[in-house]
mmCIF file of C-alpha atoms in Angstrom:
data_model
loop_
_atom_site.group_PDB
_atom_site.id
_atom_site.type_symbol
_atom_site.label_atom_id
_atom_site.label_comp_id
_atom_site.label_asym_id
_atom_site.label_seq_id
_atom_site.Cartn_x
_atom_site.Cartn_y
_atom_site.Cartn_z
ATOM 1 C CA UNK A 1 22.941 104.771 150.533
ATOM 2 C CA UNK A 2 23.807 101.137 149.218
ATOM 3 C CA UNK A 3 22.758 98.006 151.035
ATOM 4 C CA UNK A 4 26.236 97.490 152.212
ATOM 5 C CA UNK A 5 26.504 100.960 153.497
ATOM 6 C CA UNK A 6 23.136 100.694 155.091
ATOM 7 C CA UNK A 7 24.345 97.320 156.757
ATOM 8 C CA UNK A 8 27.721 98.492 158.241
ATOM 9 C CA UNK A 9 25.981 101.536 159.772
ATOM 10 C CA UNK A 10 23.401 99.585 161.636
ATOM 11 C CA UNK A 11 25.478 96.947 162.592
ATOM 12 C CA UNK A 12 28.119 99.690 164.243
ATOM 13 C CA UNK A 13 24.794 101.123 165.891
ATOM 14 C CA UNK A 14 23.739 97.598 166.896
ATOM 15 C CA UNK A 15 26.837 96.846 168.678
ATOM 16 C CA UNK A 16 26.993 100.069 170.873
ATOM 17 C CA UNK A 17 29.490 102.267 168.280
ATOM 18 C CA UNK A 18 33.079 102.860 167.855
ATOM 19 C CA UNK A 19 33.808 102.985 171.837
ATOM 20 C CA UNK A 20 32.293 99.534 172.387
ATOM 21 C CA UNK A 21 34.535 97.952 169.883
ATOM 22 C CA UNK A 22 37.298 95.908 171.169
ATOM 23 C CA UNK A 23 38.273 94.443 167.478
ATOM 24 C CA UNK A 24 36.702 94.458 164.482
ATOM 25 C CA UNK A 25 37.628 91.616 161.414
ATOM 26 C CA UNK A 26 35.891 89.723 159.109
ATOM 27 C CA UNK A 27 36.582 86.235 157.604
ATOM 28 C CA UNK A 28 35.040 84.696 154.098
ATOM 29 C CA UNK A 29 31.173 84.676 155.245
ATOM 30 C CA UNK A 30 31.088 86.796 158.759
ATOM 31 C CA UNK A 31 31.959 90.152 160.369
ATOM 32 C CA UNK A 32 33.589 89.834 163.434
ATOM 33 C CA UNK A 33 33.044 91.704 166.414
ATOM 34 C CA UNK A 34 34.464 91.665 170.066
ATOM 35 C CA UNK A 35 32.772 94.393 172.524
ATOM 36 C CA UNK A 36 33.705 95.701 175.609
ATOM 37 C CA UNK A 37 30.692 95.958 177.139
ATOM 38 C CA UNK A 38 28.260 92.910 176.010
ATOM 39 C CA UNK A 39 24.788 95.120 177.770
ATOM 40 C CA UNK A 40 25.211 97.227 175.111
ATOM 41 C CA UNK A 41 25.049 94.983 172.426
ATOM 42 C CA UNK A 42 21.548 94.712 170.667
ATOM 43 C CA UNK A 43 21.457 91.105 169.370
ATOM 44 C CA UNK A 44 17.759 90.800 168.617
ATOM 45 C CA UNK A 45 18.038 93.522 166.767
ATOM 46 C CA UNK A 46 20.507 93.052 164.865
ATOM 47 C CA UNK A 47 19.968 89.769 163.928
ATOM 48 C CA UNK A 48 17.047 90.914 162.321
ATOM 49 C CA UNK A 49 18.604 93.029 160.020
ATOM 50 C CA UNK A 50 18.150 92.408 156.251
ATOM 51 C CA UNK A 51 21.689 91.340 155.587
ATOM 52 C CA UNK A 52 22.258 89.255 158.444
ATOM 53 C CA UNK A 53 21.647 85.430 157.671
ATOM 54 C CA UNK A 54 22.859 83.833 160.749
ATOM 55 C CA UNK A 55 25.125 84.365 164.070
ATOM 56 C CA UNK A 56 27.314 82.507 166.253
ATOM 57 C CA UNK A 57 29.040 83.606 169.175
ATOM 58 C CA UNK A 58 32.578 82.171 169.748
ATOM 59 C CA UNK A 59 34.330 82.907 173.522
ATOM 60 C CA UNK A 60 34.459 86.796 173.346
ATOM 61 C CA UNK A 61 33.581 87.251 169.663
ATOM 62 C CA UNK A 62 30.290 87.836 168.122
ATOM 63 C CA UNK A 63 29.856 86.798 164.107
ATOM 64 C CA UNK A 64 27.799 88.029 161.943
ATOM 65 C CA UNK A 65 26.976 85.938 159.082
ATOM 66 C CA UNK A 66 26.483 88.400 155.654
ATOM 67 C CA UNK A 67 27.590 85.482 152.948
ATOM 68 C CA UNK A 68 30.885 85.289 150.644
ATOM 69 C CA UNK A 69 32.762 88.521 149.497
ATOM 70 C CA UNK A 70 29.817 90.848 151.946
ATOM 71 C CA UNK A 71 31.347 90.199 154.867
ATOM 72 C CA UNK A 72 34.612 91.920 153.710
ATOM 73 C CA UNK A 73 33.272 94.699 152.030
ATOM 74 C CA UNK A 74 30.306 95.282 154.912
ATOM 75 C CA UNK A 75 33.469 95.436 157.712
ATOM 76 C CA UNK A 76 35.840 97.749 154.909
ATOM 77 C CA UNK A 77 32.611 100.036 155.117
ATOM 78 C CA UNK A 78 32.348 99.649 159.074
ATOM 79 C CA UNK A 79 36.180 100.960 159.199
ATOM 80 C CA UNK A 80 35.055 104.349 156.853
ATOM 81 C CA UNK A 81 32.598 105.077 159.376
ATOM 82 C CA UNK A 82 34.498 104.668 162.282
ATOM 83 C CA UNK A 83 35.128 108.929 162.101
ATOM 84 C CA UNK A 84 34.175 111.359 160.539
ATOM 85 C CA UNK A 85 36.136 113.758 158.479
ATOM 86 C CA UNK A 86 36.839 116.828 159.791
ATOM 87 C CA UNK A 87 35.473 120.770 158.548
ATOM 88 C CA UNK A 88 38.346 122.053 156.297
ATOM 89 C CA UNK A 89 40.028 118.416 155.523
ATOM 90 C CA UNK A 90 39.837 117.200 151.832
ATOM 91 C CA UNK A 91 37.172 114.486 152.502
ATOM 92 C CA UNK A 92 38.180 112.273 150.019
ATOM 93 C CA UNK A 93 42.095 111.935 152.266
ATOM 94 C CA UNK A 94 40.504 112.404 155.647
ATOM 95 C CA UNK A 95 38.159 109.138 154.467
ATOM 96 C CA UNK A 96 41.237 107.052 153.140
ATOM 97 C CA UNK A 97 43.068 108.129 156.003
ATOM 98 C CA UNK A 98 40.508 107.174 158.989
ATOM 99 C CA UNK A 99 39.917 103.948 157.430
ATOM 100 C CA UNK A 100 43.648 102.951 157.541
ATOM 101 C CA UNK A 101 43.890 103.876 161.382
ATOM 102 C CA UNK A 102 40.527 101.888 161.951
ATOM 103 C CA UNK A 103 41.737 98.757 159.710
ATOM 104 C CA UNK A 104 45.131 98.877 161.984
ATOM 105 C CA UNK A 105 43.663 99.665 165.736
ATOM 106 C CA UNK A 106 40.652 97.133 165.153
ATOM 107 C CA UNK A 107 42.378 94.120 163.348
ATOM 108 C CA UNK A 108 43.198 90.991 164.626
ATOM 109 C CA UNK A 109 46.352 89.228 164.618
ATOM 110 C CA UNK A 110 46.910 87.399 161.210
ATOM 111 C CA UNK A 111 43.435 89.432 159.667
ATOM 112 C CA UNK A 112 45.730 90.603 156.939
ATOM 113 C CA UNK A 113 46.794 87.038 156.022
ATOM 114 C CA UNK A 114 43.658 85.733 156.275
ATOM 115 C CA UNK A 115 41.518 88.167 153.989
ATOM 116 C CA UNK A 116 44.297 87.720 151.291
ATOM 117 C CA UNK A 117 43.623 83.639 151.968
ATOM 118 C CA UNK A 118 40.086 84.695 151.397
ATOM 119 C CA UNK A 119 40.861 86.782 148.244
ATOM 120 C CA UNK A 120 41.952 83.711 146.517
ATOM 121 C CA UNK A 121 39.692 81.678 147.308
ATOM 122 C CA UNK A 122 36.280 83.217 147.112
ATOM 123 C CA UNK A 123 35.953 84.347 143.360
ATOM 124 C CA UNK A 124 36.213 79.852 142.511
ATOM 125 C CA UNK A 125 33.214 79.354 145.167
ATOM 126 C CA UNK A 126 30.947 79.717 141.840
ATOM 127 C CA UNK A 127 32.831 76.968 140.354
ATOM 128 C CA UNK A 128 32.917 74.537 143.441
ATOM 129 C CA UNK A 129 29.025 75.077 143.285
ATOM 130 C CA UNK A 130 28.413 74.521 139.721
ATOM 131 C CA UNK A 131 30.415 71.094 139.687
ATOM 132 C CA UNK A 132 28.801 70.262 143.576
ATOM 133 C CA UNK A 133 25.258 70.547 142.030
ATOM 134 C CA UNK A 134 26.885 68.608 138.634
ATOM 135 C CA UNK A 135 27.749 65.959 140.703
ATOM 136 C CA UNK A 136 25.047 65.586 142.633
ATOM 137 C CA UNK A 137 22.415 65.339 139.354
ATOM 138 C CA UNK A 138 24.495 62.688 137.987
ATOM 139 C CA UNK A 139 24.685 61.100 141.324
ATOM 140 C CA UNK A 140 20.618 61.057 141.206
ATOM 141 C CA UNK A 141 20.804 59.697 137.530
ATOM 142 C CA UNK A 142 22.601 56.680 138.205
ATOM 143 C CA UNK A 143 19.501 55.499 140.649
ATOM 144 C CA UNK A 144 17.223 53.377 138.975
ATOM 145 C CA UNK A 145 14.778 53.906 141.291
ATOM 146 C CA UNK A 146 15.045 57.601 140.428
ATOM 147 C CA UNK A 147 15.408 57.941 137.105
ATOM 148 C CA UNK A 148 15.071 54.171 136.157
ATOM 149 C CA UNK A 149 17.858 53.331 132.664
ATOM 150 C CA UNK A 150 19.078 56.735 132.283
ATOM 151 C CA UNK A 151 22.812 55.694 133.237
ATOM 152 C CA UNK A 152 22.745 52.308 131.220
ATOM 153 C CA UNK A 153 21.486 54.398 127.942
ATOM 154 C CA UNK A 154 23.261 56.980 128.005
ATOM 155 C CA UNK A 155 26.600 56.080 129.366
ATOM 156 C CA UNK A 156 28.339 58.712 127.252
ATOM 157 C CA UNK A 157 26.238 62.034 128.684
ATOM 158 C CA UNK A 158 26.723 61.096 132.165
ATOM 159 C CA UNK A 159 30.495 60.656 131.835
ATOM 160 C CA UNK A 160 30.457 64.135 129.997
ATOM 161 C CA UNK A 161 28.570 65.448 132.857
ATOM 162 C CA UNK A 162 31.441 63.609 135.043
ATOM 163 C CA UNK A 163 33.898 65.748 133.717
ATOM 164 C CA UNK A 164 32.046 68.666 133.655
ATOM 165 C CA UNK A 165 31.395 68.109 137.630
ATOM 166 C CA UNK A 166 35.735 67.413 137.877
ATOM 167 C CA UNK A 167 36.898 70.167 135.593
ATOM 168 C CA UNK A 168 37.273 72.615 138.452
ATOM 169 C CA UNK A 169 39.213 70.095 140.729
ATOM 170 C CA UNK A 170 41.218 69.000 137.797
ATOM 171 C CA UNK A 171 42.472 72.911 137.429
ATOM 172 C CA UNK A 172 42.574 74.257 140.849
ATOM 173 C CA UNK A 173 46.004 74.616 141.014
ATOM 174 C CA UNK A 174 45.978 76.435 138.075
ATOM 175 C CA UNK A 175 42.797 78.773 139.440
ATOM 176 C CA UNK A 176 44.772 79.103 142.422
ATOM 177 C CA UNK A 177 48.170 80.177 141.088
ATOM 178 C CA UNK A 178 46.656 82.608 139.447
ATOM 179 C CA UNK A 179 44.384 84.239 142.134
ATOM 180 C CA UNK A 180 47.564 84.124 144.448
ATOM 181 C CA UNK A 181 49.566 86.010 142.102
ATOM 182 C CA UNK A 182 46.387 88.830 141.656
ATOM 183 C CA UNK A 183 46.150 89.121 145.312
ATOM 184 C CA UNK A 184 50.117 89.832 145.896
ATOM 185 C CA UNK A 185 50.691 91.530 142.955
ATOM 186 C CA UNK A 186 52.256 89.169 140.666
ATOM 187 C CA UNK A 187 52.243 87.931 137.137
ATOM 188 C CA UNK A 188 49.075 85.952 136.608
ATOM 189 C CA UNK A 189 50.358 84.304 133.516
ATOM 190 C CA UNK A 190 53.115 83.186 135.536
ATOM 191 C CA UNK A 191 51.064 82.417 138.554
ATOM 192 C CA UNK A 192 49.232 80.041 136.461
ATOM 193 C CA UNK A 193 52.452 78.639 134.614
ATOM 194 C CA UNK A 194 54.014 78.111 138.268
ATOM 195 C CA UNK A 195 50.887 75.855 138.833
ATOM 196 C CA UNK A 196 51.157 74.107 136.164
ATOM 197 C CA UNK A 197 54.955 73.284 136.655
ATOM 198 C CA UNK A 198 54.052 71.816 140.333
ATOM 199 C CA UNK A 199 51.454 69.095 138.958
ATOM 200 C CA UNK A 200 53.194 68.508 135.240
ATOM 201 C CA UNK A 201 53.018 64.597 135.160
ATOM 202 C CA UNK A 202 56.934 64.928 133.717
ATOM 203 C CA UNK A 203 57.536 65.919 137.587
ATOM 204 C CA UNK A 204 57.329 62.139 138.887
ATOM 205 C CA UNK A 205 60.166 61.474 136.290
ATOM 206 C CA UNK A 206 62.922 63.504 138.064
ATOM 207 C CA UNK A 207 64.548 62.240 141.296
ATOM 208 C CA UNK A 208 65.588 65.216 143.244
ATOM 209 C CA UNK A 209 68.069 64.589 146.618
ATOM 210 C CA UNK A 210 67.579 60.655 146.423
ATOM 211 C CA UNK A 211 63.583 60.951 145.753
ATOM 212 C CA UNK A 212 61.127 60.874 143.079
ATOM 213 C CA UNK A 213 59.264 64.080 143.024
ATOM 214 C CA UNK A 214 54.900 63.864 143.079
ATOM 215 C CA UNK A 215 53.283 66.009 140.959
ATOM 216 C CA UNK A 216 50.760 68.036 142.460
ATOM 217 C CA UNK A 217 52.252 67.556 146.180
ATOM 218 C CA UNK A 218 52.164 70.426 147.875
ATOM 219 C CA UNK A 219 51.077 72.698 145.260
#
């Protein structure tokens, strides 16, 4: 059994099974929980599970913290397990079937919308790390009580390093057009090029219904 196997089954256990959940959903970091009846809910336990790096209750609904891209897959796996296939059924059906009636009785209002939201943006958290820890090196750099005439001699490497720590802001859209059109099902070549189109400099050059358009707005 994999680690994100192993986690969905204890947390299910944890929270008193299938009859104690109310809903079940997950959002970029946490699985989402609302029970029916909270004395069955085993909280030090589970937030000692290996896994679990945090929690937070919120009105009615308990969160799990499992980190970014784990929480959907740990709650996908929570849904499988939900039933069992029946003797006689071909497994493989009963499985896909049971965990589309447990994805539709246990969701939340909007959970759809939101996990393709979070499908678009999680694979460019690498990138908004990378150019946060960038940043914050050539932030220490320029201290001269740090690292004394590092910015005055070497102008040039630190304003490399600049753009290195601005690359990913500077094609977002572009990341972002592209991810969009994976997640629905579209063109990513023209995902990308529809991106592009929306923060072309050229834009701020055409007046459309008695105003200039601004590239980038609303992208």
């Amino acid at each position: 059994m994999d680690k994100t196997a192993a986690l969905a089954r204890q947390i299910l256990a944890g929270v008193g099974g299938e009859g104690n959940i109310l809903k079940l959903e997950n959002c970029m970091t946490r699985v989402r929980v609302e029970v029916s009846d909270e004395q069955r809910l085993e909280l030090p336990q589970l937030q000692r599970l290996e896994g679990i790096k945090g929690y937070i209750k919120q009105g009615e609904q308990h969160q799990f913290i499992v980190g970014p891209g784990a929480a959907a897959k740990v709650v996908d796996e929570m849904r499988t397990l939900l039933s069992e296939p029946e003797a006689g059924v071909d497994v493989g059906d009963k499985i896909a079937e049971n965990k589309a009636a447990a994805k539709a009785k246990y969701a939340a209002p909007m959970s759809g919308v939101l996990k393709k939201l979070a499908n678009i943006f999680i694979p460019l958290i690498p990138a908004f790390i990378a150019s946060g820890l960038i940043t914050g090196i050539i932030n220490l750099l320029k201290r001269p009580d740090i690292a004394g005439d590092i910015a005055l001699n070497y102008p040039n490497i630190l304003g490399l390093l600049a753009i290195f720590g601005s690359a990913v802001f500077t094609i977002m859209n572009i990341l972002v057009g592209v991810n969009a059109a994976r997640v629905f099902g579209g063109s990513q070549a023209m995902g990308g090029v529809m991106a592009g189109i929306l923060s072309s400099p050229q834009l701020a050059q055409i007046t459309l219904f008695g105003e200039a358009l601004q590239p980038g707005a609303a992208g």
